[in-house]
Coordinates of C-alpha atoms in Angstrom, one line a residue:
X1 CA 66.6 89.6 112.2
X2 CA 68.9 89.1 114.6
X3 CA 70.7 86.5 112.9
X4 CA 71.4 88.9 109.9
X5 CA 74.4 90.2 112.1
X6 CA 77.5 88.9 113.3
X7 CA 77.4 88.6 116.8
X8 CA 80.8 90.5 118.0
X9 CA 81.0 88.9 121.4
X10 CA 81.8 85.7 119.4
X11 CA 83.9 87.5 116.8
X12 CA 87.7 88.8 117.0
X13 CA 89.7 90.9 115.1
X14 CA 93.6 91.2 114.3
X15 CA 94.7 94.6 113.1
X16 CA 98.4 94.4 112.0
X17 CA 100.7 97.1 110.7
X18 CA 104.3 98.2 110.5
X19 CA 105.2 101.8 109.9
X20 CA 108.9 102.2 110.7
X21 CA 111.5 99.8 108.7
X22 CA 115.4 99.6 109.3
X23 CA 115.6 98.9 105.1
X24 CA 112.4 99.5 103.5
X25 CA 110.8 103.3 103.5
X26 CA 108.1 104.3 105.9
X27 CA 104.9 104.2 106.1
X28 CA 103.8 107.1 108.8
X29 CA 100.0 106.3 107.6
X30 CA 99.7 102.7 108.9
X31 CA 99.7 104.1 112.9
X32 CA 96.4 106.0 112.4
X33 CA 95.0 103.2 110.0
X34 CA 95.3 101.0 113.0
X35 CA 93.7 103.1 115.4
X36 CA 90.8 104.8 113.6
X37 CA 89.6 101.6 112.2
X38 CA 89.7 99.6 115.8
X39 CA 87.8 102.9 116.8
X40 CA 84.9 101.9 113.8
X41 CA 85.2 98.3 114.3
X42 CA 84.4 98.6 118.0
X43 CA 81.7 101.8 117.9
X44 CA 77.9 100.3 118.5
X45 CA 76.5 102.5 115.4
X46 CA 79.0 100.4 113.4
X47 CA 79.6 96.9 114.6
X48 CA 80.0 97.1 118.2
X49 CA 83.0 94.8 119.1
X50 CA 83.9 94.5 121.8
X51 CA 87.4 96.2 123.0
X52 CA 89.4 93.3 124.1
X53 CA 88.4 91.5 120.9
X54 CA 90.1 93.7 118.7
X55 CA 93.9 92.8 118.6
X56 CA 96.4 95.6 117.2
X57 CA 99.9 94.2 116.2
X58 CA 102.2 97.1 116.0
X59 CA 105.8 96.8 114.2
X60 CA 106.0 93.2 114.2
X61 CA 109.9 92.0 114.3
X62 CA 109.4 88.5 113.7
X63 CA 106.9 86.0 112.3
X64 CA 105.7 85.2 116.2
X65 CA 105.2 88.6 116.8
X66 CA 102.8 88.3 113.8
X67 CA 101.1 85.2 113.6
X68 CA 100.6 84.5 117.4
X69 CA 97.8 86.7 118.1
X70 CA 96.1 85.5 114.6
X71 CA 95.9 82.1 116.3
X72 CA 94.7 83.2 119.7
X73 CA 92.0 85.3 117.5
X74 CA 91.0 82.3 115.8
X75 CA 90.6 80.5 118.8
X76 CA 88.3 82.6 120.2
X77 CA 85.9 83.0 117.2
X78 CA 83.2 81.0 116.6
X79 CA 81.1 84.1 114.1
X80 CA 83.3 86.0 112.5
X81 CA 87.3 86.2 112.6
X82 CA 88.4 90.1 110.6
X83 CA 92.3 90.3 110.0
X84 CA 93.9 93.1 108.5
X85 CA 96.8 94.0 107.2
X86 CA 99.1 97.2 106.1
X87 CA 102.7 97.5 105.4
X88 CA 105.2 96.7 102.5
X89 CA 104.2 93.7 100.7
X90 CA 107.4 91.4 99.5
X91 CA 108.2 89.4 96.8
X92 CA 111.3 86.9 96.9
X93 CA 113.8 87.4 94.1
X94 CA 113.1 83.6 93.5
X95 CA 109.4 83.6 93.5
X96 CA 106.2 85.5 93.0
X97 CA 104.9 84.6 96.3
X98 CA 103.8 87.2 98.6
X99 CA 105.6 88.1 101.6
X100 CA 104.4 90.4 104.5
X101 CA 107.5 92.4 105.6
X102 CA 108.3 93.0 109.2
X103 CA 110.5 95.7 110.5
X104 CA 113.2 94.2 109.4
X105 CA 112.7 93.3 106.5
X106 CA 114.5 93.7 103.1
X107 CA 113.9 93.7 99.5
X108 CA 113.8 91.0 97.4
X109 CA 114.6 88.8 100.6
X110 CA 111.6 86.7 101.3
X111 CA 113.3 84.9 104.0
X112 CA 113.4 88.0 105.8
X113 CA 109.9 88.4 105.8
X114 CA 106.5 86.3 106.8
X115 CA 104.8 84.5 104.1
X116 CA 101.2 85.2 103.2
X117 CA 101.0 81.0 103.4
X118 CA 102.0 80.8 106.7
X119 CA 99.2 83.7 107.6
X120 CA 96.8 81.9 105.6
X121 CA 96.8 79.0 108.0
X122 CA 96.8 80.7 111.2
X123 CA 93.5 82.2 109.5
X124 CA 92.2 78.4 108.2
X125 CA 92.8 77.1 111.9
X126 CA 90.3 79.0 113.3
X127 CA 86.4 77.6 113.8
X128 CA 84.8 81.1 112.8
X129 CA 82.4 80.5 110.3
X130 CA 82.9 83.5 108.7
X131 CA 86.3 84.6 108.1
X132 CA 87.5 87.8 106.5
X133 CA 91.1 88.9 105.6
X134 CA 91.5 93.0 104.4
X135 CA 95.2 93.4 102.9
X136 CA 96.4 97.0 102.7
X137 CA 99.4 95.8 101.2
X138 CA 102.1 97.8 100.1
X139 CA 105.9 98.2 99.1
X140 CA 107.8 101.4 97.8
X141 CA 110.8 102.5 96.2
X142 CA 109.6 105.6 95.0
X143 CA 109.5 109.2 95.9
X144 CA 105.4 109.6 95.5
X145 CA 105.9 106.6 97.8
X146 CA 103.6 104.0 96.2
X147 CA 102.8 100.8 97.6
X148 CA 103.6 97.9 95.0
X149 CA 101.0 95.1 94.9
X150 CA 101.9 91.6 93.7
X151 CA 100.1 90.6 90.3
X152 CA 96.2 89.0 90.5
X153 CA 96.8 89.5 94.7
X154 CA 92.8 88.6 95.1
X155 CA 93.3 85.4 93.9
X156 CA 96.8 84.8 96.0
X157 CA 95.8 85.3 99.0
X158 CA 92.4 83.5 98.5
X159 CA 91.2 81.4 101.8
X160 CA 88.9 79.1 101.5
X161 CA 85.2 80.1 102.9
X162 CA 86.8 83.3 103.6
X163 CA 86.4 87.0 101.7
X164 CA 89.7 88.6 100.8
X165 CA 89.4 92.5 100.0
X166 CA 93.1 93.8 98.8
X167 CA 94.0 97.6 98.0
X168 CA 94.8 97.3 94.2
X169 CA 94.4 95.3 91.2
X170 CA 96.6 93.0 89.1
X171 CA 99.7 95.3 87.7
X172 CA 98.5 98.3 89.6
X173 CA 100.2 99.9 92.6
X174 CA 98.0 101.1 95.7
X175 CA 98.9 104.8 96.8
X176 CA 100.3 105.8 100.0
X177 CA 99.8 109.3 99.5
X178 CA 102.7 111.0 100.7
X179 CA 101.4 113.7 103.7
X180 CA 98.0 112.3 104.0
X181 CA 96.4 110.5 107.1
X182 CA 95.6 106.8 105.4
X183 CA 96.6 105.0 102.9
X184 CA 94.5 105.6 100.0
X185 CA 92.4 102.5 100.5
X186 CA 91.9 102.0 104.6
X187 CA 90.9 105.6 103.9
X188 CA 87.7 105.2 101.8
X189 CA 87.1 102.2 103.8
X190 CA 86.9 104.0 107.2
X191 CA 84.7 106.9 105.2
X192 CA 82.0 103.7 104.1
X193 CA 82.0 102.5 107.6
X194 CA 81.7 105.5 109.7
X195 CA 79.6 107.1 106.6
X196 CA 77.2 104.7 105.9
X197 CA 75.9 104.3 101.6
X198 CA 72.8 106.6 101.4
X199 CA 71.1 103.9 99.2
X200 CA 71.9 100.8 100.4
X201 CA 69.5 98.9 103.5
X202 CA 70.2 99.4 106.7
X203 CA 73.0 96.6 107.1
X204 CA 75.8 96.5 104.7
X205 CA 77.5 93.6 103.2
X206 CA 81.1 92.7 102.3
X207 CA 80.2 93.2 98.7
X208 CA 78.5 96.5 99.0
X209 CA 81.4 97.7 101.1
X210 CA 84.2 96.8 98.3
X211 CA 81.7 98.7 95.9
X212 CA 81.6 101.5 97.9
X213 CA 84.9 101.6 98.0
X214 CA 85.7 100.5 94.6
X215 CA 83.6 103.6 93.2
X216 CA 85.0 106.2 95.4
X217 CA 88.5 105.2 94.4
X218 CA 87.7 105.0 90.8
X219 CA 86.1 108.8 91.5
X220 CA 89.7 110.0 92.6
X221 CA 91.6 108.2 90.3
X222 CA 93.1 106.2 92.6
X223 CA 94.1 102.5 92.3
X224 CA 91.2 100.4 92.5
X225 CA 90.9 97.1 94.6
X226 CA 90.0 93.7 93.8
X227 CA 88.5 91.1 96.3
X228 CA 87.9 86.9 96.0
X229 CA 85.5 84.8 98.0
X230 CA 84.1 81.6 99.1
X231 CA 80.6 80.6 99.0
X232 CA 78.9 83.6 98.9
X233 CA 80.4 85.0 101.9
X234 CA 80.5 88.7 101.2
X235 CA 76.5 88.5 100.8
X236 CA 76.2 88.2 104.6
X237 CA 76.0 91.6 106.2
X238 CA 78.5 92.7 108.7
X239 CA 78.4 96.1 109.9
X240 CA 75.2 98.8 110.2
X241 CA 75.0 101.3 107.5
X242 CA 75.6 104.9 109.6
X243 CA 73.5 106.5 106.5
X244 CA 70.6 104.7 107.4
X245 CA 70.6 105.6 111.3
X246 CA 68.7 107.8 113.1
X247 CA 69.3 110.7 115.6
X248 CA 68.2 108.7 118.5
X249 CA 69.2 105.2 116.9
X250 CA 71.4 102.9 114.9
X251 CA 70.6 101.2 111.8
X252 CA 69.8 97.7 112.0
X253 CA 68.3 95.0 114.0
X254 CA 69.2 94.8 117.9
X255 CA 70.9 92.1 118.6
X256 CA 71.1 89.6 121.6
X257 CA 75.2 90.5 122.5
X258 CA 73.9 94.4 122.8
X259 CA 71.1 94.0 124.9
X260 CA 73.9 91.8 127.3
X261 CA 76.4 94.4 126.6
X262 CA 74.0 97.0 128.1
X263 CA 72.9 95.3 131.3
X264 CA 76.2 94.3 132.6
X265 CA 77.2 98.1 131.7
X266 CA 74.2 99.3 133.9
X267 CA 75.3 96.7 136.6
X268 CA 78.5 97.8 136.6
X269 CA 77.8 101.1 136.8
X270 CA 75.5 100.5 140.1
X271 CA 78.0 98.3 142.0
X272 CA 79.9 101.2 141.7
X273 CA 78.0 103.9 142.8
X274 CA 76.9 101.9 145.7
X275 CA 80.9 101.2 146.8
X276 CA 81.1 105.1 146.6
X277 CA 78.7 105.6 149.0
X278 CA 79.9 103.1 151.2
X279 CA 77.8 100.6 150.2
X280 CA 79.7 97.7 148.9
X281 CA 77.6 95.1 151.0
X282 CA 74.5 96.1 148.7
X283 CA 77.3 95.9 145.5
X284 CA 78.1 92.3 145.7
X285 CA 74.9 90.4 145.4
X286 CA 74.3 93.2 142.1
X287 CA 78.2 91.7 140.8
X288 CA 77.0 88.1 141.3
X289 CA 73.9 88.4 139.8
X290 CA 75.8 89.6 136.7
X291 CA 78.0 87.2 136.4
X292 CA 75.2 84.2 137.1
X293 CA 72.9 85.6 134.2
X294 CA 75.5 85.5 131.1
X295 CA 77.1 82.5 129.6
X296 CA 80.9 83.2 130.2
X297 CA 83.6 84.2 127.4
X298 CA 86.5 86.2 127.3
X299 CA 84.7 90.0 126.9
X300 CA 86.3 92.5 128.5
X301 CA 83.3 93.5 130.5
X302 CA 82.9 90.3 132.1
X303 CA 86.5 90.3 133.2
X304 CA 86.4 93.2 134.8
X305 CA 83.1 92.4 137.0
X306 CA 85.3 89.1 137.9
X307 CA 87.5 91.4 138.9
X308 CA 85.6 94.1 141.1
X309 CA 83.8 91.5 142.7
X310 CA 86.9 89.6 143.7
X311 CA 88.3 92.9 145.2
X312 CA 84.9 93.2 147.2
X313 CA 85.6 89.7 148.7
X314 CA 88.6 90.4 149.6
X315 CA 88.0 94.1 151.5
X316 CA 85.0 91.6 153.2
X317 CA 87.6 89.1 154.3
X318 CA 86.0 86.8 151.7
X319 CA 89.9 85.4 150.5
X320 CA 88.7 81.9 149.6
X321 CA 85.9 83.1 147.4
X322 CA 87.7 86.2 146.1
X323 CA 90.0 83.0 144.4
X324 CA 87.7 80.9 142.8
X325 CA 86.3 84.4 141.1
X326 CA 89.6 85.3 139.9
X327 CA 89.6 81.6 139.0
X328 CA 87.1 81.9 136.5
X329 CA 88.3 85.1 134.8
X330 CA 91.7 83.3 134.8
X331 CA 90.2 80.3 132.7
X332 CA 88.3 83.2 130.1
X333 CA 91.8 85.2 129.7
X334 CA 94.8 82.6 130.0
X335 CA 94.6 82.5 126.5
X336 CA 94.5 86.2 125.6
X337 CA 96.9 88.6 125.4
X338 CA 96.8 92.4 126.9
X339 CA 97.0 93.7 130.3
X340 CA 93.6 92.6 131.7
X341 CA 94.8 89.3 131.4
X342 CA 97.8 90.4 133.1
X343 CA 96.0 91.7 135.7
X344 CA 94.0 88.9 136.4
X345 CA 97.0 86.6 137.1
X346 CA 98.8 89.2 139.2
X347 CA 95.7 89.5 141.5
X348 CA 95.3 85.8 141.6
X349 CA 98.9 85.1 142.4
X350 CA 99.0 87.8 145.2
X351 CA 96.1 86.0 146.8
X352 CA 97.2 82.5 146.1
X353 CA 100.8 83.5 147.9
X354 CA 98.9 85.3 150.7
X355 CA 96.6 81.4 151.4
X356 CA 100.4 79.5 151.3
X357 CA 99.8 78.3 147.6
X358 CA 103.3 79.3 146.3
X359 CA 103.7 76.8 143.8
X360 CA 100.0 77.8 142.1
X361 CA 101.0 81.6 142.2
X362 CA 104.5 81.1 140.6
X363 CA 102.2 79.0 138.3
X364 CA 100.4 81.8 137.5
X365 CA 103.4 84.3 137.5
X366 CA 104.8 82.6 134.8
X367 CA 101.5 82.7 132.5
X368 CA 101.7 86.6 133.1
X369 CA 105.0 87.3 132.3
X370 CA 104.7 84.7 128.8
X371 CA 101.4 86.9 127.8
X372 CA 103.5 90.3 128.2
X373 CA 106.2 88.5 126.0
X374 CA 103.6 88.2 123.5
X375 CA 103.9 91.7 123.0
X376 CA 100.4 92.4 122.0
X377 CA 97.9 94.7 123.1
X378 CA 94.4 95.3 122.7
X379 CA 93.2 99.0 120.9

């Protein structure tokens, strides 16, 4: 059963959006579809991933800005690799290809904006067997403010072994309802994951998610979407259907990542309340024992017990080890973005200058201040 899941502590998401244009109108509703679905994405009733695998992209001003964090995504995957997208959708005056419009973007201007090619590859580089691309994708000239979706869009922005779920159909427009909290798609979307279908098992798949959705568009009269995919992809379930849950439990199998989630949250928790009664000595062998019972990665939660315990060492006078444990969270985050990462380098640089290793610490420096160039943050 286990296996019926994706595991999300090998999984990553990209959530990418622009709201505010210099020469396109805006799009106030992209801001809270970001958020709210990085909030279902990562709840445990829903799918459970974990915070610093969900990537937001916010206003992108240049293809970088974009693609970048799709790449370092894709890197990290091995299950599943989720990237959304919501903002004006392009078309070049020369072309009918799609273009993804940054905040500066124009009109009719393709070369102003990122090609859905060039995100198609950043999402075929990656190992994740499973790899899913949602496209929100709008533009609007009009009043009702309408988001124009390019003709047979399914089929463009097919990937190959991938399931592509876009907001409208061929020659239909996807609404942007003007005064309303989402987009008209994201928004039944985010009501079938943190809803649930009544009659459907207790995990859903892709496929039973766009019919969800499909029908409760169709309902309001609203612009229905299309999807295309490889291999049967969207007949592997993904997320736990909230209808089916209990009041004292989730729907769906328990899976291996949980029950690790859960013990190094407990261990955490008692490290701590040992230091706050003054009892750090006790804390560290409970930090270490953590940390020697998983198989590393880049979670979040892992980073941060590399972290405490490495700030244990060093009130103990422990500098040497207090290194190589910032060492190892260094070689799970140098390739992430967001401020954990950041702070891992700071700390290992301050205690690399204070052991007469300048030329490691500026080493170091300089990964930090190219990660907060990145721009990117986790939700």
């Amino acid at each position: 059963m286990a296996a019926e899941l994706p595991d999300p502590s090998a999984s990553a998401a990209v959530l990418i959006g622009t709201s505010g244009y210099a020469h396109l109108a805006h799009l106030p509703a992209v801001a809270t579809n970001l958020t709210d679905l990085g909030t279902a994405l990562q709840d445990a009733t829903v799918w459970g991933l974990p915070h610093a695998h969900t990537l937001t992209v916010t206003e992108p001003e240049n293809p970088a800005a974009l693609l970048d964090p799709v790449y370092a995504a894709g890197e990290r995957a091995t299950d599943t690799l989720l990237v959304y997208y919501c903002g004006h959708g392009l078309r070049d005056s020369e072309s009918a290809d799609l273009y993804l419009a940054l905040t500066g973007s124009r009109e009719g201007a393709g070369y102003t904006a990122v090609e859905y090619r060039h995100l198609r590859t950043a999402i075929l580089a990656s190992s994740a067997r499973r790899k899913i691309v949602v496209l929100d994708c709008c533009f609007s000239g009009r009043a009702a403010r309408t988001l124009a979706g390019p003709n047979a869009l399914a089929a463009q922005a097919g990937i190959e072994g991938a399931y592509v779920l876009t907001a409208s159909p061929k020659d239909h427009v996807a609404l942007a309802p003007e005064g309303e909290r989402y987009t008209a798609f994201t928004a039944e979307l985010l009501h079938v994951l943190n809803k649930g279908v009544p009659d459907a098992p207790e995990t859903l798949d892709l496929e039973t998610l766009y019919r969800a959705v499909d029908n409760r568009l169709g309902a309001k009269n609203r612009p229905r979407p299309q999807r295309s995919q490889e291999n049967d992809v969207g007949l592997l379930p993904l997320v736990r259907n909230r209808a089916r849950a209990s009041r004292r439990a989730p729907a769906g199998p328990v899976i291996d990542a949980e029950v690790e989630a859960a013990m190094i949250s407990s261990g955490l928790q008692l490290a701590r309340l040992l230091r706050s009664v003054g009892r750090s000595r006790d804390a560290l062998p409970v930090l270490r024992m953590i940390l020697q019972s998983r198989v590393p990665d880049a979670d979040g939660d892992s980073v941060t017990v590399h972290l405490e315990l490495a700030e244990l060492l060093t009130e103990s006078g422990q500098d040497r080890q207090a290194i190589e444990v910032l060492e190892g969270a260094f070689q799970l985050t140098h390739k992430r973005f967001g401020p954990e990462a950041v702070t891992v380098c700071r700390r290992l640089a301050e205690l690399l200058q204070s052991a007469g290793n300048h030329s490691q610490a500026c080493e170091v420096l300089r990964h930090a201040l190219d990660t907060q160039e990145r721009g990117v943050r986790p939700l």
